[in-house]
Tab-separated table of C-alpha atoms in Angstrom:
chain	number	residue	atom	x	y	z
Q	84	MET	CA	49.518	49.236	-12.655
Q	85	ALA	CA	48.350	45.665	-12.106
Q	86	ALA	CA	47.632	43.545	-15.156
Q	87	PRO	CA	43.924	43.880	-16.165
Q	88	PHE	CA	43.618	40.147	-16.882
Q	89	ARG	CA	44.507	37.084	-14.864
Q	90	GLN	CA	44.278	33.539	-16.142
Q	91	VAL	CA	44.357	30.335	-14.133
Q	92	LYS	CA	44.905	27.100	-16.054
Q	93	ALA	CA	44.062	23.910	-14.208
Q	94	SER	CA	42.647	20.488	-14.933
Q	95	ALA	CA	39.183	19.330	-13.926
Q	96	GLY	CA	38.737	18.745	-10.198
Q	97	SER	CA	41.852	20.694	-9.227
Q	98	GLY	CA	39.970	23.464	-7.412
Q	99	LYS	CA	39.317	26.207	-9.965
Q	100	THR	CA	36.001	27.166	-8.355
Q	101	TYR	CA	37.709	27.314	-4.960
Q	102	ALA	CA	40.431	29.556	-6.409
Q	103	LEU	CA	37.712	31.771	-7.877
Q	104	THR	CA	36.084	31.993	-4.444
Q	105	LEU	CA	39.394	33.090	-2.866
Q	106	ARG	CA	39.778	35.755	-5.537
Q	107	PHE	CA	36.227	36.953	-4.876
Q	108	LEU	CA	36.988	37.256	-1.157
Q	109	ASP	CA	40.223	39.145	-1.889
Q	110	LEU	CA	38.239	41.610	-3.981
Q	111	LEU	CA	35.699	41.992	-1.165
Q	112	ALA	CA	38.573	42.835	1.157
Q	113	GLY	CA	39.618	45.658	-1.150
Q	114	CYS	CA	36.181	47.077	-1.935
Q	115	ALA	CA	34.835	50.334	-0.593
Q	116	GLU	CA	31.913	50.478	1.830
Q	117	ASP	CA	29.135	53.022	2.046
Q	118	ASN	CA	30.772	54.820	4.964
Q	119	GLU	CA	34.269	54.902	3.417
Q	120	PRO	CA	35.520	58.061	1.707
Q	121	GLU	CA	36.534	58.043	-1.942
Q	122	ASP	CA	40.171	57.389	-2.785
Q	123	THR	CA	41.679	60.804	-3.430
Q	124	GLU	CA	44.795	59.524	-5.157
Q	125	PRO	CA	44.883	61.066	-8.650
Q	126	ASP	CA	45.650	59.172	-11.832
Q	127	ASP	CA	49.307	58.761	-12.725
Q	128	ALA	CA	51.358	61.281	-14.635
Q	129	GLU	CA	50.662	59.579	-17.947
Q	130	GLY	CA	46.942	60.172	-17.560
Q	131	ARG	CA	45.909	56.534	-17.229
Q	132	GLN	CA	42.522	55.942	-15.749
Q	133	GLY	CA	42.214	54.776	-12.180
Q	134	PRO	CA	40.894	51.351	-11.245
Q	135	GLY	CA	37.332	52.583	-10.934
Q	136	CYS	CA	37.136	53.542	-14.601
Q	137	ARG	CA	36.265	51.196	-17.443
Q	138	PRO	CA	38.051	51.799	-20.768
Q	139	GLY	CA	35.700	53.434	-23.246
Q	140	TYR	CA	33.357	54.812	-20.552
Q	141	ALA	CA	33.133	58.139	-18.825
Q	142	CYS	CA	34.947	58.066	-15.523
Q	143	ALA	CA	33.465	59.381	-12.314
Q	144	ALA	CA	36.574	61.533	-11.945
Q	145	ASP	CA	38.409	63.553	-14.550
Q	146	ALA	CA	42.006	62.889	-15.553
Q	147	THR	CA	43.377	64.790	-12.590
Q	148	GLY	CA	40.602	64.165	-10.075
Q	149	PRO	CA	40.103	61.464	-7.461
Q	150	ARG	CA	39.642	57.844	-8.462
Q	151	ARG	CA	36.459	56.018	-7.566
Q	152	ARG	CA	36.850	52.719	-5.690
Q	153	TYR	CA	34.609	49.796	-6.520
Q	154	THR	CA	31.889	48.422	-4.232
Q	155	TRP	CA	30.863	44.807	-3.676
Q	156	PRO	CA	27.911	44.778	-6.162
Q	157	GLU	CA	30.436	45.704	-8.874
Q	158	ILE	CA	32.124	42.280	-8.583
Q	159	LEU	CA	30.614	39.631	-10.854
Q	160	ALA	CA	31.625	35.962	-10.849
Q	161	VAL	CA	30.231	33.786	-13.611
Q	162	THR	CA	30.435	30.006	-13.378
Q	163	PHE	CA	29.112	27.156	-15.473
Q	164	THR	CA	26.677	25.151	-13.378
Q	165	ASN	CA	24.049	25.875	-10.738
Q	166	LYS	CA	25.929	23.583	-8.382
Q	167	ALA	CA	29.173	25.549	-8.774
Q	168	ALA	CA	27.366	28.887	-8.308
Q	169	ALA	CA	25.574	27.653	-5.169
Q	170	GLU	CA	28.830	26.251	-3.820
Q	171	MET	CA	30.608	29.549	-4.414
Q	172	ARG	CA	27.848	31.609	-2.755
Q	173	GLU	CA	27.908	29.290	0.249
Q	174	ARG	CA	31.685	29.542	0.563
Q	175	VAL	CA	31.702	33.339	0.255
Q	176	LEU	CA	28.977	33.838	2.857
Q	177	GLY	CA	30.469	31.164	5.093
Q	178	ALA	CA	33.917	32.772	4.947
Q	179	LEU	CA	32.446	36.203	5.744
Q	180	LYS	CA	30.595	34.716	8.722
Q	181	GLU	CA	33.729	32.991	10.038
Q	182	ARG	CA	35.793	36.163	9.681
Q	183	ALA	CA	33.049	38.238	11.323
Q	184	LEU	CA	33.180	35.870	14.297
Q	185	GLY	CA	36.936	36.235	14.519
Q	186	GLY	CA	37.928	32.984	12.851
Q	187	THR	CA	41.474	32.898	11.543
Q	188	ASP	CA	41.711	29.500	9.853
Q	189	THR	CA	39.346	30.381	7.023
Q	190	PRO	CA	39.478	31.776	3.464
Q	191	GLY	CA	39.417	35.553	3.113
Q	192	LYS	CA	42.187	36.288	5.591
Q	193	GLY	CA	42.578	39.755	4.086
Q	194	LEU	CA	39.236	40.763	5.588
Q	195	ASP	CA	39.292	42.160	9.091
Q	196	PRO	CA	36.390	40.946	11.286
Q	197	ALA	CA	34.652	44.333	11.461
Q	198	LYS	CA	34.610	44.777	7.696
Q	199	ALA	CA	33.575	41.167	7.180
Q	200	ARG	CA	30.616	41.699	9.541
Q	201	ARG	CA	29.523	44.910	7.776
Q	202	LEU	CA	29.793	43.280	4.336
Q	203	LEU	CA	27.923	40.177	5.470
Q	204	LEU	CA	25.012	42.211	6.845
Q	205	GLU	CA	24.910	44.366	3.726
Q	206	ILE	CA	24.963	41.355	1.388
Q	207	LEU	CA	22.250	39.556	3.375
Q	208	ARG	CA	20.055	42.657	3.133
Q	209	HIS	CA	20.579	42.890	-0.637
Q	210	THR	CA	21.303	39.319	-1.683
Q	211	GLN	CA	19.985	39.982	-5.188
Q	212	HIS	CA	23.032	42.169	-5.827
Q	213	LEU	CA	25.548	39.474	-4.913
Q	214	GLY	CA	27.222	38.915	-8.273
Q	215	ILE	CA	27.607	35.138	-8.401
Q	216	ARG	CA	25.750	33.730	-11.376
Q	217	THR	CA	25.725	30.936	-13.891
Q	218	ILE	CA	26.385	31.789	-17.517
Q	219	ASP	CA	22.776	30.892	-18.356
Q	220	SER	CA	21.365	33.216	-15.686
Q	221	LEU	CA	23.599	36.070	-16.862
Q	222	LEU	CA	22.437	35.607	-20.457
Q	223	SER	CA	18.822	35.401	-19.301
Q	224	MET	CA	19.188	38.626	-17.335
Q	225	LEU	CA	20.639	40.431	-20.353
Q	226	VAL	CA	17.890	39.165	-22.662
Q	227	ARG	CA	15.234	40.368	-20.207
Q	228	LEU	CA	16.734	43.860	-20.314
Q	229	PHE	CA	16.010	43.998	-24.057
Q	230	ALA	CA	12.920	41.757	-24.136
Q	231	LEU	CA	10.423	44.502	-25.042
Q	232	ASP	CA	12.636	45.668	-27.900
Q	233	ARG	CA	12.346	42.177	-29.394
Q	234	GLY	CA	8.608	41.804	-28.840
Q	235	LEU	CA	9.021	39.459	-25.872
Q	236	LYS	CA	7.496	39.550	-22.418
Q	237	PRO	CA	10.163	40.473	-19.818
Q	238	ASP	CA	8.902	37.655	-17.571
Q	239	PHE	CA	9.365	35.012	-20.266
Q	240	ASP	CA	10.017	31.400	-19.285
Q	241	THR	CA	13.262	29.689	-20.273
Q	242	ILE	CA	12.858	26.227	-21.794
Q	243	PHE	CA	15.825	23.913	-22.223
Q	244	ASP	CA	13.939	20.975	-23.766
Q	245	GLU	CA	13.393	22.177	-27.333
Q	246	SER	CA	11.775	18.964	-28.548
Q	247	GLN	CA	8.542	19.424	-26.618
Q	248	ALA	CA	7.745	22.835	-28.114
Q	249	LEU	CA	8.767	21.727	-31.616
Q	250	GLU	CA	6.597	18.613	-31.305
Q	251	LEU	CA	3.562	20.797	-30.572
Q	252	LEU	CA	4.284	22.999	-33.593
Q	253	LEU	CA	4.685	19.925	-35.804
Q	254	ASP	CA	1.383	18.491	-34.544
Q	255	ALA	CA	-0.342	21.748	-35.484
Q	256	PHE	CA	1.286	21.660	-38.940
Q	257	LEU	CA	0.184	18.048	-39.545
Q	258	ALA	CA	-3.347	18.888	-38.430
Q	259	ARG	CA	-3.509	21.654	-41.036
Q	260	CYS	CA	-2.267	19.205	-43.679
Q	261	GLU	CA	-4.937	16.662	-42.764
Q	262	ALA	CA	-7.555	19.397	-43.052
Q	263	GLY	CA	-6.411	20.137	-46.616
Q	264	GLY	CA	-4.457	23.276	-45.791
Q	265	PRO	CA	-1.982	24.899	-48.194
Q	266	GLU	CA	0.933	23.035	-46.571
Q	267	GLU	CA	-0.454	19.634	-47.641
Q	268	ALA	CA	1.349	19.689	-51.017
Q	269	LEU	CA	4.667	20.449	-49.312
Q	270	TYR	CA	4.209	17.532	-46.902
Q	271	GLU	CA	3.373	15.199	-49.812
Q	272	GLN	CA	6.533	16.378	-51.575
Q	273	ALA	CA	8.579	15.517	-48.475
Q	274	VAL	CA	7.054	12.027	-48.336
Q	275	ARG	CA	7.557	11.472	-52.070
Q	276	THR	CA	11.209	12.563	-51.893
Q	277	LEU	CA	11.785	10.257	-48.935
Q	278	ILE	CA	10.415	7.295	-50.910
Q	279	GLU	CA	11.805	7.988	-54.384
Q	280	HIS	CA	15.081	9.733	-53.718
Q	281	GLU	CA	16.288	7.856	-50.655
Q	282	ASP	CA	14.756	4.421	-51.273
Q	283	LYS	CA	13.429	4.241	-47.740
Q	284	ASP	CA	12.187	0.785	-46.770
Q	285	GLY	CA	8.861	0.202	-45.122
Q	286	PHE	CA	5.296	1.266	-45.774
Q	287	TRP	CA	4.735	3.572	-42.801
Q	288	LEU	CA	7.212	6.479	-42.957
Q	289	GLN	CA	5.508	8.906	-40.597
Q	290	GLU	CA	7.821	8.323	-37.642
Q	291	ALA	CA	10.990	8.576	-39.759
Q	292	LEU	CA	9.741	11.802	-41.314
Q	293	ARG	CA	8.656	13.168	-37.945
Q	294	GLU	CA	12.072	12.552	-36.417
Q	295	ARG	CA	13.744	14.222	-39.387
Q	296	LEU	CA	11.540	17.309	-39.155
Q	297	ILE	CA	12.212	17.745	-35.431
Q	298	GLU	CA	15.948	17.232	-35.908
Q	299	LEU	CA	16.104	19.701	-38.814
Q	300	SER	CA	14.065	22.287	-36.907
Q	301	ARG	CA	16.419	22.064	-33.941
Q	302	LEU	CA	19.464	22.327	-36.223
Q	303	LEU	CA	18.122	25.330	-38.149
Q	304	LEU	CA	17.193	27.032	-34.893
Q	305	HIS	CA	20.912	27.147	-34.044
Q	306	ILE	CA	22.507	27.809	-37.445
Q	307	LEU	CA	20.115	30.266	-39.099
Q	308	PRO	CA	21.418	33.252	-37.071
Q	309	ILE	CA	24.992	32.596	-38.244
Q	310	LEU	CA	24.381	31.714	-41.903
Q	311	PRO	CA	26.095	34.194	-44.265
Q	312	GLY	CA	23.111	34.218	-46.626
Q	313	PRO	CA	19.584	32.873	-47.201
Q	314	LEU	CA	18.941	29.138	-47.032
Q	315	THR	CA	18.100	27.534	-50.411
Q	316	THR	CA	15.316	24.913	-50.364
Q	317	ASP	CA	14.326	24.994	-54.069
Q	318	GLN	CA	14.742	21.475	-55.477
Q	319	GLY	CA	14.580	22.782	-59.050
Q	320	ARG	CA	17.505	25.095	-58.476
Q	321	MET	CA	19.516	22.297	-56.872
Q	322	ALA	CA	18.868	20.054	-59.875
Q	323	ASP	CA	19.966	22.866	-62.206
Q	324	LEU	CA	23.173	23.375	-60.235
Q	325	LEU	CA	23.962	19.677	-60.326
Q	326	GLY	CA	23.140	19.637	-64.023
Q	327	LEU	CA	26.111	21.920	-64.671
Q	328	SER	CA	28.685	19.445	-63.356
Q	329	TYR	CA	26.747	16.548	-64.882
Q	330	GLY	CA	26.890	18.195	-68.314
Q	331	GLU	CA	30.625	18.884	-68.009
Q	332	MET	CA	31.228	15.276	-67.058
Q	333	ARG	CA	29.206	13.953	-70.021
Q	334	LEU	CA	31.048	16.211	-72.499
Q	335	ALA	CA	34.417	15.095	-71.139
Q	336	LEU	CA	33.291	11.442	-71.244
Q	337	ASP	CA	32.276	11.732	-74.907
Q	338	ALA	CA	35.600	13.364	-75.796
Q	339	LEU	CA	37.578	10.631	-74.036
Q	340	THR	CA	35.525	7.837	-75.651
Q	341	GLN	CA	36.101	9.336	-79.099
Q	342	ALA	CA	39.844	9.678	-78.449
Q	343	ILE	CA	40.180	6.039	-77.364
Q	344	SER	CA	38.168	4.812	-80.317
Q	345	GLY	CA	39.824	7.126	-82.871
Q	346	GLU	CA	43.322	6.087	-81.886
Q	347	ASP	CA	42.369	2.404	-81.617
Q	348	LEU	CA	43.558	2.180	-78.015
Q	349	ALA	CA	42.806	-0.891	-75.891
Q	350	PRO	CA	41.466	0.087	-72.444
Q	351	GLN	CA	41.554	-2.236	-69.471
Q	352	ALA	CA	38.269	-4.065	-68.926
Q	353	ASN	CA	37.534	-2.439	-65.556
Q	354	PHE	CA	38.305	0.987	-66.988
Q	355	SER	CA	35.740	0.380	-69.727
Q	356	LYS	CA	33.205	-0.753	-67.100
Q	357	MET	CA	33.767	2.446	-65.137
Q	358	LEU	CA	33.234	4.605	-68.227
Q	359	GLY	CA	30.045	2.659	-68.942
Q	360	LYS	CA	28.702	3.345	-65.442
Q	361	PHE	CA	29.290	7.079	-65.850
Q	362	ARG	CA	27.574	6.942	-69.254
Q	363	GLU	CA	24.514	5.209	-67.785
Q	364	ALA	CA	24.315	7.366	-64.659
Q	365	GLU	CA	21.347	9.695	-64.312
Q	366	LEU	CA	21.528	13.122	-62.697
Q	367	PHE	CA	21.055	11.767	-59.161
Q	368	GLY	CA	22.097	8.207	-60.004
Q	369	ASP	CA	24.820	6.109	-58.394
Q	370	LEU	CA	28.391	6.882	-59.452
Q	371	PRO	CA	31.584	4.800	-59.171
Q	372	ALA	CA	33.040	7.312	-56.741
Q	373	ASP	CA	35.676	4.968	-55.349
Q	374	SER	CA	37.147	3.851	-58.669
Q	375	ALA	CA	40.951	3.744	-58.709
Q	376	TYR	CA	40.881	4.896	-62.349
Q	377	LEU	CA	39.896	8.380	-61.199
Q	378	ALA	CA	43.209	8.696	-59.349
Q	379	LYS	CA	45.565	7.712	-62.174
Q	380	ASP	CA	48.179	10.185	-63.358
Q	381	SER	CA	47.776	9.407	-67.066
Q	382	LEU	CA	45.677	7.530	-69.601
Q	383	ASP	CA	48.537	5.046	-70.118
Q	384	GLU	CA	47.836	3.549	-66.690
Q	385	CYS	CA	44.289	2.714	-67.811
Q	386	LEU	CA	45.305	0.883	-71.012
Q	387	LEU	CA	46.412	-2.645	-71.767
Q	388	ALA	CA	50.121	-3.219	-72.220
Q	389	LYS	CA	49.876	-3.318	-76.026
Q	390	SER	CA	48.515	0.258	-76.140
Q	391	ARG	CA	50.728	1.906	-73.575
Q	392	GLY	CA	52.930	4.657	-74.943
Q	393	LYS	CA	50.789	4.989	-78.062
Q	394	CYS	CA	48.190	7.563	-76.974
Q	395	SER	CA	48.521	11.086	-78.325
Q	396	PRO	CA	48.844	14.225	-76.157
Q	397	ALA	CA	45.230	15.046	-77.105
Q	398	ALA	CA	44.025	11.692	-75.775
Q	399	SER	CA	45.999	12.200	-72.564
Q	400	ARG	CA	44.411	15.635	-72.094
Q	401	ALA	CA	40.966	14.123	-72.739
Q	402	TYR	CA	41.535	11.621	-69.904
Q	403	GLU	CA	42.722	14.339	-67.516
Q	404	GLN	CA	39.703	16.521	-68.334
Q	405	PHE	CA	37.315	13.587	-67.805
Q	406	ARG	CA	39.031	12.601	-64.547
Q	407	ASP	CA	38.736	16.146	-63.179
Q	408	ALA	CA	35.154	16.588	-64.398
Q	409	ALA	CA	34.099	13.224	-62.926
Q	410	GLN	CA	35.654	14.047	-59.540
Q	411	GLU	CA	33.938	17.454	-59.520
Q	412	HIS	CA	30.574	15.913	-60.390
Q	413	ILE	CA	30.982	13.324	-57.621
Q	414	ARG	CA	31.729	16.142	-55.161
Q	415	CYS	CA	28.753	18.235	-56.302
Q	416	GLN	CA	26.419	15.258	-56.236
Q	417	ALA	CA	27.479	14.335	-52.690
Q	418	ILE	CA	26.465	17.835	-51.553
Q	419	LEU	CA	23.438	18.559	-53.718
Q	420	SER	CA	21.911	15.075	-53.609
Q	421	ALA	CA	21.652	15.225	-49.824
Q	422	ALA	CA	20.404	18.813	-49.970
Q	423	TYR	CA	17.812	17.842	-52.598
Q	424	ALA	CA	16.498	15.062	-50.371
Q	425	LEU	CA	16.268	17.382	-47.359
Q	426	ALA	CA	14.841	20.425	-49.180
Q	427	PRO	CA	11.096	19.769	-48.579
Q	428	CYS	CA	11.779	18.887	-44.929
Q	429	ALA	CA	13.890	22.032	-44.573
Q	430	GLN	CA	10.991	24.100	-45.943
Q	431	ILE	CA	8.662	22.564	-43.379
Q	432	ALA	CA	11.227	23.182	-40.622
Q	433	LEU	CA	11.416	26.851	-41.623
Q	434	LEU	CA	7.625	27.079	-41.415
Q	435	LEU	CA	7.734	25.549	-37.935
Q	436	LEU	CA	10.377	28.061	-36.819
Q	437	ARG	CA	8.302	30.957	-38.132
Q	438	GLY	CA	5.454	29.590	-36.051
Q	439	LEU	CA	7.875	29.300	-33.151
Q	440	ASP	CA	8.595	33.045	-33.241
Q	441	GLU	CA	4.875	33.780	-32.966
Q	442	ALA	CA	4.355	31.193	-30.226
Q	443	GLN	CA	7.252	32.611	-28.200
Q	444	ARG	CA	5.800	36.111	-28.351
Q	445	GLU	CA	2.283	34.959	-27.480
Q	446	LYS	CA	3.132	32.443	-24.758
Q	447	GLY	CA	6.244	34.134	-23.425
Q	448	PHE	CA	9.056	31.607	-23.626
Q	449	LEU	CA	12.537	31.256	-25.089
Q	450	PHE	CA	14.839	28.297	-25.574
Q	451	GLY	CA	17.964	28.359	-23.471
Q	452	SER	CA	20.003	27.719	-26.613
Q	453	GLN	CA	18.756	31.005	-28.116
Q	454	MET	CA	20.076	33.182	-25.310
Q	455	ALA	CA	23.689	33.517	-26.439
Q	456	GLY	CA	22.676	34.448	-29.993
Q	457	ILE	CA	20.229	37.111	-28.811
Q	458	VAL	CA	22.763	38.604	-26.394
Q	459	GLY	CA	25.373	38.618	-29.157
Q	460	GLU	CA	23.018	40.519	-31.475
Q	461	VAL	CA	22.114	43.001	-28.743
Q	462	LEU	CA	25.693	43.740	-27.675
Q	463	ASP	CA	27.086	43.783	-31.214
Q	464	GLY	CA	25.630	47.191	-32.034
Q	465	ASP	CA	27.503	50.453	-31.599
Q	466	MET	CA	25.678	51.327	-28.375
Q	467	GLY	CA	24.873	47.763	-27.295
Q	468	VAL	CA	27.301	47.460	-24.392
Q	469	PRO	CA	26.748	50.995	-22.958
Q	470	ASP	CA	22.996	50.533	-23.358
Q	471	ALA	CA	23.144	47.206	-21.501
Q	472	PHE	CA	25.080	48.772	-18.629
Q	473	CYS	CA	22.577	51.627	-18.511
Q	474	ARG	CA	19.618	49.253	-18.311
Q	475	LEU	CA	21.434	47.045	-15.830
Q	476	GLY	CA	21.859	50.021	-13.522
Q	477	ASP	CA	25.216	48.701	-12.298
Q	478	ARG	CA	28.873	49.128	-13.017
Q	479	LEU	CA	31.129	46.107	-13.310
Q	480	HIS	CA	34.609	46.634	-12.004
Q	481	HIS	CA	35.751	43.012	-11.723
Q	482	LEU	CA	34.540	40.110	-13.843
Q	483	LEU	CA	35.556	36.569	-12.836
Q	484	VAL	CA	34.768	33.746	-15.254
Q	485	ASP	CA	34.921	30.078	-14.315
Q	486	GLU	CA	35.318	27.447	-17.059
Q	487	PHE	CA	36.179	30.197	-19.562
Q	488	GLN	CA	35.252	29.114	-23.098
């Protein structure tokens, strides 16, 4: 049996779409027509399915019966851009026309003129079944098959500019805030965090905050479906989490300070300055994250020459514990400080996206970037793929993918 998969590797501009067109024409040459009888050749002795059967699906013939040949609507070519799809359709129809007129110096030499003429007439009568699509159009078609199940209108519009719709939702949110709605306190919290936590310059922060809200909304639109758990936007919880590493760092700092003082060790001046900065640092305050003293192997390297070799094992352990605790707190602060600053904006973005769901159902539109996620959810179920084929009303015998990613 022929290999079920073929792969063509080629650089950009080397003619991959043209090669795909040739393959499409070769498959047209081998397809059955309405007036052709079924292939009566049985499956092989090992019981493998014939070429008209898809693995995991019921075959039109039983294990010992005739095999069903594919027809031209069962060939689907998927390419990346509208330009490539249009070019491929033009080349396929042009090659069929040339062959039908008896041309010999043309692609599709495996097609005899009579068959090329019959296929061309059939395809022109039913152009909607010619399986040459862009990836976006294929995803859109699949989403429309399941639109009613998801509360969407089957004739929904596809929007690729997300900013415009999100801007309208944000304007509605700000209008509710100005009218004293329940979201006003959340918006004030976002402004206050922007001023106090990030030290933003300038008196008028509306544009900076607006850009952040749109950017966060667009980001969450893409990542929410793939997050392993719920998104945390509680600033109090973030402060509590950071407080754990902050407390460990302060305990380790006190133990190290006591060890240095108790053993009358002489630290280097810059080492003492670093310890002082950690002691003065608040929960979300600046930390000496780039200090070389947090990368030393031992306390000895942080002491003056007269004290080296004199520290006890307990003092050495105290330094190592402080070093590790300080590095962990720096890591936690880098994550949680940014999350703390974004939390109110993330809450607003989530509100906008909840409003987006309602607006999409009412006005009948979807973002192009949502298509792949919806199709993935639909096909991921136990009966997703068979159900999609059933609703599609077609079999797919050959699938050709350009720019496979």
